[in-house]
Coordinates of C-alpha atoms in Angstrom, one line a residue:
X1 CA -25.5 -4.8 -19.1
X2 CA -22.8 -6.0 -16.8
X3 CA -23.1 -9.2 -14.7
X4 CA -25.5 -8.5 -11.8
X5 CA -26.0 -12.1 -10.5
X6 CA -23.3 -14.6 -10.1
X7 CA -21.9 -17.2 -7.7
X8 CA -18.8 -17.3 -5.4
X9 CA -17.5 -20.3 -3.5
X10 CA -19.7 -19.5 -0.5
X11 CA -23.0 -18.8 -2.3
X12 CA -24.9 -16.7 -4.8
X13 CA -24.4 -12.9 -4.9
X14 CA -26.3 -10.1 -6.4
X15 CA -24.7 -6.7 -7.1
X16 CA -26.1 -3.2 -7.7
X17 CA -26.0 -1.2 -10.9
X18 CA -23.6 1.7 -10.7
X19 CA -24.6 5.3 -11.6
X20 CA -23.7 4.2 -15.1
X21 CA -25.7 1.0 -15.5
X22 CA -23.1 -0.4 -17.8
X23 CA -21.2 -1.4 -14.7
X24 CA -22.1 -3.4 -11.6
X25 CA -20.7 -3.1 -8.1
X26 CA -20.7 -5.9 -5.6
X27 CA -20.2 -4.5 -2.1
X28 CA -19.2 -6.3 1.1
X29 CA -18.5 -9.8 -0.1
X30 CA -16.8 -11.8 2.7
X31 CA -13.5 -13.3 1.7
X32 CA -12.8 -14.7 5.2
X33 CA -14.9 -15.3 8.3
X34 CA -15.2 -13.0 11.3
X35 CA -12.1 -12.6 13.4
X36 CA -13.6 -12.5 16.9
X37 CA -13.1 -15.1 19.7
X38 CA -10.8 -17.9 18.8
X39 CA -10.2 -16.4 15.4
X40 CA -8.7 -13.2 16.9
X41 CA -5.0 -13.0 16.2
X42 CA -5.3 -16.1 14.0
X43 CA -4.6 -16.3 10.3
X44 CA -7.8 -15.6 8.3
X45 CA -10.2 -18.5 7.9
X46 CA -12.5 -19.3 4.9
X47 CA -15.7 -17.4 4.9
X48 CA -18.9 -19.2 5.9
X49 CA -21.4 -20.2 3.3
X50 CA -24.9 -18.8 3.1
X51 CA -28.2 -20.0 1.8
X52 CA -30.1 -18.3 -1.0
X53 CA -28.9 -15.1 -2.6
X54 CA -26.8 -12.5 -0.8
X55 CA -27.6 -9.0 -1.9
X56 CA -24.3 -7.1 -2.0
X57 CA -25.5 -3.5 -2.1
X58 CA -23.9 -2.2 1.1
X59 CA -20.3 -1.8 2.2
X60 CA -19.2 -3.8 5.2
X61 CA -18.1 -2.6 8.6
X62 CA -14.5 -1.6 8.8
X63 CA -11.7 -3.2 10.8
X64 CA -11.1 -1.8 14.3
X65 CA -8.9 1.3 14.2
X66 CA -8.6 4.7 16.0
X67 CA -11.5 7.0 15.3
X68 CA -10.6 10.2 13.4
X69 CA -11.4 13.0 15.9
X70 CA -11.2 16.6 15.0
X71 CA -9.2 19.0 17.2
X72 CA -5.7 19.0 15.7
X73 CA -4.7 20.4 12.3
X74 CA -3.4 17.0 11.3
X75 CA -6.7 15.2 12.1
X76 CA -8.8 18.0 10.7
X77 CA -6.9 17.9 7.4
X78 CA -7.5 14.2 6.8
X79 CA -11.1 14.3 8.1
X80 CA -11.9 17.0 5.5
X81 CA -9.9 15.4 2.8
X82 CA -10.8 11.7 3.1
X83 CA -12.8 10.7 6.2
X84 CA -15.9 13.0 6.6
X85 CA -18.0 9.9 7.6
X86 CA -17.2 7.4 10.4
X87 CA -18.2 3.8 9.5
X88 CA -19.1 1.2 12.1
X89 CA -16.2 -1.0 13.2
X90 CA -16.4 -4.7 13.9
X91 CA -14.6 -8.0 13.4
X92 CA -17.0 -9.0 10.7
X93 CA -15.1 -6.9 8.2
X94 CA -12.8 -9.1 6.1
X95 CA -14.7 -8.2 3.0
X96 CA -14.0 -7.0 -0.5
X97 CA -15.8 -5.0 -3.2
X98 CA -15.9 -5.6 -6.9
X99 CA -16.7 -3.3 -9.8
X100 CA -17.1 -5.1 -13.1
X101 CA -18.0 -4.1 -16.7
X102 CA -18.1 -7.7 -17.8
X103 CA -21.2 -8.9 -19.5
X104 CA -20.3 -12.6 -19.3
X105 CA -18.2 -14.8 -17.0
X106 CA -16.3 -15.7 -20.2
X107 CA -15.0 -12.1 -20.8
X108 CA -11.6 -12.7 -19.0
X109 CA -11.0 -9.0 -18.4
X110 CA -7.8 -7.7 -16.6
X111 CA -8.2 -7.4 -12.8
X112 CA -6.8 -4.7 -10.5
X113 CA -6.8 -5.3 -6.7
X114 CA -6.4 -2.2 -4.6
X115 CA -4.7 -2.2 -1.2
X116 CA -5.5 0.9 0.9
X117 CA -3.0 2.9 2.9
X118 CA -3.1 4.3 6.4
X119 CA 0.2 3.2 8.0
X120 CA -1.2 -0.3 8.5
X121 CA -3.1 1.4 11.3
X122 CA -6.2 2.8 9.6
X123 CA -8.2 2.9 6.4
X124 CA -10.6 0.7 4.5
X125 CA -11.4 -0.4 1.0
X126 CA -14.4 1.8 0.4
X127 CA -13.0 5.2 1.3
X128 CA -14.7 7.9 -0.8
X129 CA -11.8 8.3 -3.1
X130 CA -11.8 4.6 -4.1
X131 CA -14.4 3.9 -6.8
X132 CA -14.3 1.6 -9.7
X133 CA -16.4 3.2 -12.4
X134 CA -13.5 5.0 -14.2
X135 CA -11.5 1.8 -14.1
X136 CA -14.4 -0.3 -15.3
X137 CA -15.0 2.1 -18.1
X138 CA -11.6 1.1 -19.4
X139 CA -12.5 -2.6 -19.5
X140 CA -10.9 -3.6 -16.2
X141 CA -12.4 -5.3 -13.1
X142 CA -11.5 -3.5 -9.8
X143 CA -11.4 -5.2 -6.4
X144 CA -10.8 -3.2 -3.2
X145 CA -10.3 -5.0 0.1
X146 CA -10.4 -4.5 3.9
X147 CA -7.6 -6.1 6.1
X148 CA -6.9 -6.0 9.8
X149 CA -5.1 -2.9 10.9
X150 CA -3.6 -1.4 14.0
X151 CA -3.1 -3.5 17.1
X152 CA -5.5 -6.3 16.1
X153 CA -3.6 -6.7 12.8
X154 CA -0.1 -6.6 14.4
X155 CA -0.2 -8.5 17.7
X156 CA 2.3 -11.3 18.0
X157 CA 3.0 -13.6 21.0
X158 CA 4.9 -16.9 21.5
X159 CA 1.7 -18.8 22.2
X160 CA 0.2 -17.6 18.9
X161 CA 3.4 -18.5 17.1
X162 CA 3.2 -22.1 18.4
X163 CA -0.4 -22.5 17.3
X164 CA 0.0 -20.8 13.9
X165 CA 1.4 -23.8 12.0
X166 CA 4.0 -21.7 10.3
X167 CA 6.2 -20.7 13.3
X168 CA 5.1 -17.1 13.5
X169 CA 2.5 -14.7 14.6
X170 CA 1.7 -11.1 13.8
X171 CA 1.7 -9.7 10.3
X172 CA -2.1 -10.4 10.2
X173 CA -2.5 -7.4 7.9
X174 CA -0.4 -9.2 5.3
X175 CA -2.0 -12.7 5.8
X176 CA -5.4 -11.1 5.3
X177 CA -4.3 -9.5 2.0
X178 CA -2.9 -12.9 0.9
X179 CA -6.2 -14.5 1.7
X180 CA -8.0 -11.9 -0.3
X181 CA -5.7 -12.4 -3.3
X182 CA -6.3 -16.2 -3.1
X183 CA -10.0 -15.5 -3.0
X184 CA -9.6 -13.5 -6.2
X185 CA -7.8 -16.3 -7.9
X186 CA -10.6 -18.7 -7.0
X187 CA -13.6 -16.5 -7.7
X188 CA -12.9 -13.5 -10.0
X189 CA -13.7 -15.5 -13.2
X190 CA -17.3 -15.5 -12.1
X191 CA -17.2 -11.7 -12.4
X192 CA -15.7 -11.7 -15.9
X193 CA -12.1 -11.3 -14.6
X194 CA -9.0 -13.2 -15.6
X195 CA -7.2 -14.7 -12.6
X196 CA -4.1 -15.0 -14.8
X197 CA -4.0 -11.2 -15.3
X198 CA -4.2 -9.6 -11.9
X199 CA -2.4 -6.4 -11.0
X200 CA -2.0 -5.4 -7.3
X201 CA -1.7 -1.7 -6.5
X202 CA -1.6 0.3 -3.3
X203 CA -0.6 3.6 -1.9
X204 CA 1.5 4.5 1.2
X205 CA 1.1 1.5 3.5
X206 CA -0.7 -0.1 0.6
X207 CA 2.4 0.5 -1.5
X208 CA 4.5 -1.0 1.3
X209 CA 2.0 -3.9 1.2
X210 CA 2.6 -4.3 -2.6
X211 CA 6.4 -4.4 -1.9
X212 CA 5.8 -7.0 0.8
X213 CA 3.9 -9.2 -1.7
X214 CA 6.7 -8.8 -4.2
X215 CA 9.1 -10.4 -1.7
X216 CA 6.8 -12.8 0.2
X217 CA 6.9 -16.5 -0.7
X218 CA 3.3 -16.8 0.4
X219 CA 2.2 -14.5 -2.4
X220 CA 3.7 -16.5 -5.1
X221 CA 1.5 -16.9 -8.2
X222 CA -1.3 -14.6 -6.9
X223 CA -0.7 -11.7 -9.3
X224 CA 1.1 -10.8 -12.5
X225 CA 2.0 -7.1 -12.2
X226 CA 2.4 -4.5 -9.4
X227 CA 2.0 -0.8 -8.9
X228 CA 3.7 0.9 -5.9
X229 CA 2.4 4.4 -5.0
X230 CA 4.3 6.3 -2.4
X231 CA 5.4 3.2 -0.6
X232 CA 8.9 2.7 -1.9
X233 CA 10.6 4.1 1.2
X234 CA 10.3 0.5 2.5
X235 CA 13.1 -0.2 0.1
X236 CA 14.8 3.2 0.2
X237 CA 14.9 3.4 4.0
X238 CA 12.7 5.1 6.6
X239 CA 10.1 2.3 7.3
X240 CA 10.4 0.7 10.8
X241 CA 10.9 -3.0 10.8
X242 CA 11.3 -5.4 13.7
X243 CA 12.1 -9.1 14.2
X244 CA 9.5 -11.7 15.0
X245 CA 11.2 -12.2 18.3
X246 CA 10.8 -8.5 19.1
X247 CA 7.1 -8.7 18.2
X248 CA 6.6 -11.7 20.4
X249 CA 8.5 -10.0 23.3
X250 CA 6.1 -7.0 23.0
X251 CA 3.1 -9.3 23.2
X252 CA 4.5 -11.0 26.4
X253 CA 5.2 -7.6 28.0
X254 CA 1.7 -6.3 27.1
X255 CA 0.0 -9.3 28.7
X256 CA 2.2 -8.8 31.8
X257 CA 1.1 -5.2 32.0
X258 CA -2.5 -6.1 31.6
X259 CA -2.2 -9.1 33.9
X260 CA -4.0 -11.4 31.5
X261 CA -3.3 -14.2 29.0
X262 CA -3.8 -14.4 25.2
X263 CA -6.9 -16.4 25.9
X264 CA -8.3 -13.6 28.0
X265 CA -7.7 -11.2 25.2
X266 CA -9.7 -13.5 23.0
X267 CA -12.5 -13.8 25.5
X268 CA -13.0 -10.0 25.3
X269 CA -15.1 -8.2 22.7
X270 CA -13.2 -6.8 19.8
X271 CA -13.5 -3.3 21.2
X272 CA -12.3 -4.4 24.6
X273 CA -9.3 -6.2 23.2
X274 CA -8.5 -3.2 21.0
X275 CA -8.6 -0.8 24.0
X276 CA -6.6 -3.2 26.2
X277 CA -3.7 -3.4 23.8
X278 CA -3.7 0.4 23.4
X279 CA -3.7 0.7 27.1
X280 CA -0.6 -1.5 27.2
X281 CA 1.1 0.7 24.5
X282 CA 0.4 3.8 26.6
X283 CA 1.4 2.3 30.0
X284 CA 4.9 0.8 29.6
X285 CA 4.9 -1.5 26.6
X286 CA 5.6 1.3 24.0
X287 CA 4.6 1.2 20.3
X288 CA 3.6 -2.3 19.1
X289 CA 5.9 -3.5 16.3
X290 CA 3.8 -3.9 13.1
X291 CA 6.2 -5.1 10.4
X292 CA 7.8 -8.3 11.5
X293 CA 10.8 -9.9 9.7
X294 CA 11.6 -13.6 10.1
X295 CA 8.0 -14.5 9.7
X296 CA 6.8 -17.0 7.1
X297 CA 5.3 -14.2 5.1
X298 CA 8.3 -11.8 5.4
X299 CA 11.5 -13.8 5.7
X300 CA 13.6 -10.9 4.2
X301 CA 13.8 -7.2 4.7
X302 CA 12.6 -5.3 1.6
X303 CA 15.9 -3.5 0.9
X304 CA 17.9 -6.7 1.0
X305 CA 15.4 -8.6 -1.2
X306 CA 15.4 -5.9 -3.9
X307 CA 19.2 -5.4 -3.8
X308 CA 19.8 -9.2 -4.2
X309 CA 17.1 -9.6 -6.9
X310 CA 14.8 -11.7 -4.7
X311 CA 11.7 -9.7 -5.6
X312 CA 9.3 -11.3 -8.0
X313 CA 10.3 -10.9 -11.7
X314 CA 7.2 -9.2 -13.0
X315 CA 6.4 -5.7 -14.5
X316 CA 6.4 -3.0 -11.9
X317 CA 5.3 0.7 -11.7
X318 CA 6.7 2.7 -8.8
X319 CA 6.4 6.4 -8.0
X320 CA 5.9 9.1 -5.4
X321 CA 4.4 12.6 -5.0
X322 CA 6.0 15.9 -4.0
X323 CA 4.5 15.9 -0.5
X324 CA 5.9 12.5 0.3
X325 CA 9.0 14.3 1.4
X326 CA 7.0 15.7 4.4
X327 CA 7.0 12.1 5.7
X328 CA 10.8 12.3 6.1
X329 CA 11.6 15.5 8.0
X330 CA 15.3 16.1 8.2
X331 CA 16.6 15.5 11.7
X332 CA 18.0 18.5 13.6
X333 CA 21.6 17.3 13.0
X334 CA 24.5 19.1 11.5
X335 CA 27.4 18.1 9.2
X336 CA 28.8 14.7 9.5
X337 CA 26.2 13.6 12.1
X338 CA 23.4 14.3 9.7
X339 CA 25.1 12.5 6.8
X340 CA 25.8 9.4 8.9
X341 CA 22.1 9.4 10.1
X342 CA 21.0 9.5 6.4
X343 CA 23.0 6.4 5.6
X344 CA 22.1 4.6 8.8
X345 CA 18.4 5.1 7.9
X346 CA 19.1 3.2 4.7
X347 CA 21.6 0.6 5.7
X348 CA 20.9 0.1 9.4
X349 CA 23.5 -2.1 11.0
X350 CA 25.5 -2.3 7.8
X351 CA 26.1 1.5 7.7
X352 CA 29.3 1.1 9.7
X353 CA 30.7 -1.3 7.1
X354 CA 29.7 1.1 4.3
X355 CA 31.3 4.1 6.0
X356 CA 34.5 2.1 6.5
X357 CA 34.7 1.7 2.7
X358 CA 33.2 5.1 1.8
X359 CA 34.0 7.6 4.6
X360 CA 31.9 10.7 5.1
X361 CA 35.0 12.7 4.5
X362 CA 35.1 11.3 1.0
X363 CA 32.4 9.6 -1.3
X364 CA 30.2 8.5 1.6
X365 CA 29.4 12.2 2.4
X366 CA 28.6 12.9 -1.3
X367 CA 26.3 9.9 -1.4
X368 CA 24.5 10.8 1.8
X369 CA 23.9 14.4 0.6
X370 CA 22.4 13.0 -2.6
X371 CA 20.1 10.7 -0.7
X372 CA 18.9 13.6 1.5
X373 CA 18.3 15.8 -1.5
X374 CA 16.3 13.0 -3.3
X375 CA 14.0 12.5 -0.3
X376 CA 11.2 10.1 -0.9
X377 CA 12.2 9.7 -4.6
X378 CA 15.2 7.8 -3.5
X379 CA 13.0 4.8 -2.7
X380 CA 11.6 4.8 -6.2
X381 CA 15.1 4.6 -7.6
X382 CA 16.0 1.9 -5.1
X383 CA 13.1 -0.3 -6.4
X384 CA 13.8 0.5 -10.0
X385 CA 17.5 -0.1 -9.6
X386 CA 16.9 -3.4 -7.8
X387 CA 14.7 -4.7 -10.6
X388 CA 16.7 -3.4 -13.5
X389 CA 20.1 -4.3 -12.2
X390 CA 18.9 -7.9 -11.7
X391 CA 17.5 -8.1 -15.3
X392 CA 13.9 -8.3 -14.1
X393 CA 10.9 -7.4 -16.3
X394 CA 10.3 -3.7 -17.1
X395 CA 9.9 -1.1 -14.3
X396 CA 8.3 2.3 -14.9
X397 CA 9.0 5.2 -12.6
X398 CA 6.8 8.3 -12.1
X399 CA 6.8 11.5 -10.1
X400 CA 3.5 13.4 -9.4
X401 CA 4.1 17.1 -8.7
X402 CA 0.9 18.8 -9.9
X403 CA -0.4 22.0 -8.3
X404 CA -3.3 21.2 -5.9
X405 CA -5.8 24.1 -5.4
X406 CA -7.2 25.0 -2.0
X407 CA -5.9 26.2 1.3
X408 CA -4.4 23.6 3.6
X409 CA -4.6 24.0 7.4
X410 CA -1.5 22.1 8.4
X411 CA 2.1 23.4 8.1
X412 CA 3.5 20.2 6.6
X413 CA 1.2 20.5 3.5
X414 CA 2.1 23.9 1.9
X415 CA -0.7 25.4 -0.2
X416 CA -0.4 24.2 -3.8
X417 CA 1.8 21.2 -3.0
X418 CA 0.8 17.7 -4.1
X419 CA 0.3 16.3 -0.6
X420 CA 0.8 12.6 0.3
X421 CA -2.2 10.7 -1.1
X422 CA -3.2 13.5 -3.5
X423 CA -2.8 11.3 -6.5
X424 CA -5.6 9.0 -5.4
X425 CA -8.3 11.4 -6.7
X426 CA -6.6 11.3 -10.1
X427 CA -5.9 7.5 -10.4
X428 CA -9.5 6.6 -9.5
X429 CA -11.0 9.5 -11.6
X430 CA -13.0 11.0 -8.8
X431 CA -11.8 14.6 -8.7
X432 CA -15.5 15.7 -8.4
X433 CA -15.7 14.0 -5.0
X434 CA -13.1 16.2 -3.5
X435 CA -13.9 19.6 -2.0
X436 CA -11.1 21.2 -4.0
X437 CA -11.9 23.2 -7.1
X438 CA -10.0 21.3 -9.8
X439 CA -10.1 22.7 -13.3
X440 CA -10.0 21.1 -16.8
X441 CA -6.2 20.6 -16.7
X442 CA -6.5 18.4 -13.6
X443 CA -9.3 16.4 -15.2
X444 CA -7.2 15.9 -18.3
X445 CA -4.3 14.7 -16.1
X446 CA -6.6 12.3 -14.2
X447 CA -7.8 10.9 -17.5
X448 CA -4.3 10.2 -18.6
X449 CA -3.3 8.7 -15.3
X450 CA -6.2 6.3 -15.2
X451 CA -5.3 5.3 -18.8
X452 CA -1.7 4.7 -17.8
X453 CA -2.7 2.6 -14.8
X454 CA -5.2 0.5 -16.7
X455 CA -3.0 0.1 -19.8
X456 CA -0.3 -1.3 -17.4
X457 CA -2.9 -3.7 -15.9
X458 CA -3.9 -4.9 -19.4
X459 CA -0.4 -5.4 -21.0
X460 CA 2.4 -4.7 -18.5
X461 CA 3.2 -1.4 -20.2
X462 CA 1.4 1.9 -19.4
X463 CA 1.9 3.3 -22.9
X464 CA -1.0 3.7 -25.3
X465 CA -2.5 5.7 -28.2
X466 CA -2.7 9.4 -27.5
X467 CA -0.6 9.3 -24.3
X468 CA 2.8 10.9 -23.9
X469 CA 5.6 8.3 -24.0
X470 CA 6.6 6.7 -20.7
X471 CA 9.9 5.0 -21.1
X472 CA 10.9 2.1 -18.9
X473 CA 13.7 2.5 -16.4
X474 CA 16.8 0.5 -17.4
X475 CA 20.5 0.4 -16.8
X476 CA 21.0 2.3 -20.0
X477 CA 18.1 4.8 -19.7
X478 CA 17.3 5.8 -16.1
X479 CA 14.0 7.5 -16.9
X480 CA 11.0 8.7 -15.0
X481 CA 7.7 10.3 -16.1
X482 CA 6.8 13.6 -14.5
X483 CA 3.0 14.1 -14.0
X484 CA 1.5 17.5 -13.5
X485 CA -1.3 19.7 -14.8
X486 CA 1.0 21.6 -17.1
X487 CA 2.8 18.8 -18.9
X488 CA 3.6 15.1 -18.9
X489 CA 7.2 14.4 -19.9
X490 CA 10.0 12.0 -19.2
X491 CA 13.1 13.0 -17.4
X492 CA 16.5 11.6 -16.8
X493 CA 17.0 10.6 -13.1
X494 CA 20.4 9.0 -13.4
X495 CA 22.9 9.8 -10.6
X496 CA 26.4 8.4 -10.6
X497 CA 26.5 8.6 -6.8
X498 CA 23.4 6.4 -6.6
X499 CA 25.1 3.9 -8.9
X500 CA 28.1 3.7 -6.6
X501 CA 25.8 3.4 -3.6
X502 CA 23.8 0.5 -5.1
X503 CA 26.9 -1.4 -6.2
X504 CA 28.4 -1.1 -2.7
X505 CA 25.1 -2.0 -1.1
X506 CA 24.7 -5.2 -3.1
X507 CA 28.3 -6.2 -2.2
X508 CA 27.7 -5.5 1.5
X509 CA 24.4 -7.3 1.6
X510 CA 25.8 -10.2 -0.4
X511 CA 28.5 -10.6 2.1
X512 CA 26.1 -10.6 5.1
X513 CA 23.7 -13.3 3.8

């Protein structure tokens, strides 16, 4: 029987047996203290200790976020798919959940830490598609976490930057994740996990979070491998970034609109502060910046960091799904204007320098067309190229394009297409929890994907006995694995235009350091 009772740094904990009693789940363990009052907008603080034994059989509240309300096709799709139940929200929610198959604290099993998606504005670590039994069955400990999202996880202000101790505010979502990873380092051995063999993985904004940890100096030494699911567009273009100064300026403007101080925001209840900042957004301040560069946790933009080889030199898996392209609708532009827009979305202020060397009328136009055609997959190639061209450890690329049964009610998710987030049911081995009628081919694919993911967590290589070969991406072999219910096979994703682009990009960025 797996460990049921153990100790963490703040006290004793008792878990609950899973449906399969060979595994235990510990739900709602605090990794940081509540974030109300003086702790609101502050970096996470250590959790408070407790007396006696804490029974961890219930998931915690979730962090404050917009409530999913039906009434639009978009909302109705995601409510039916992932959010049929609304959990209570509070600021006592910086908690994590652990599934373990370990029978002893001496087992030293590989550990996977899951970072949920939701655009950094929603989501939580115990969504119904996140479950650890299939991963535990393969001898791996799974940790899922909550972190502050939406306005209470983004808010920056000069007053907060002065008090922070690291000359920056905002990016609380990332600081929370770092605190959770540090907690894992200090405590996971007591659940039979090996702190020296931790793999972080996440999807969408969770994948962007993984990329952020790969480039953040504050995440150094906290994990050994990384899996990026549908989050590589942070490197390939399309993810909005802002400077710390812009984030602070937004905070000043919001307080002016509300006629209050930061202290007044802290004196409110969490719900009141959440609503006040949303009021400011809707009444003159505009959208709050959420991803702030120049901060201690994010000194560099992801595309620059990967191009220059500044990302951590560890094994990486990166991939996307067919429906990710719906996140990047092509603008209503024609000809040269469309092509220039495509390059500007990748290069930003450096696009004019690029176009001066590679005019749209020449190679620049060919490269832009190739980027548009690649869609979300371009980000996967940008990550892989950044790692491989800088002689980093292996990177493995995948593309998930299986047929998904069931009628979809939104126009951006065509029937049968692998929609954004569809692979989550497969990776966690929980197809039976979805309303869709998956068949045996889908269950076989799910088994293989969970094997690939956990093999990678164990050894830094997804390959294993009985699995189709998944070659690493390299400068000599630019390969990816295609995953669908019909077949699993490797494909060549080399593109000479992309090679020219990345060479030019590295030269441009190197000249602007």
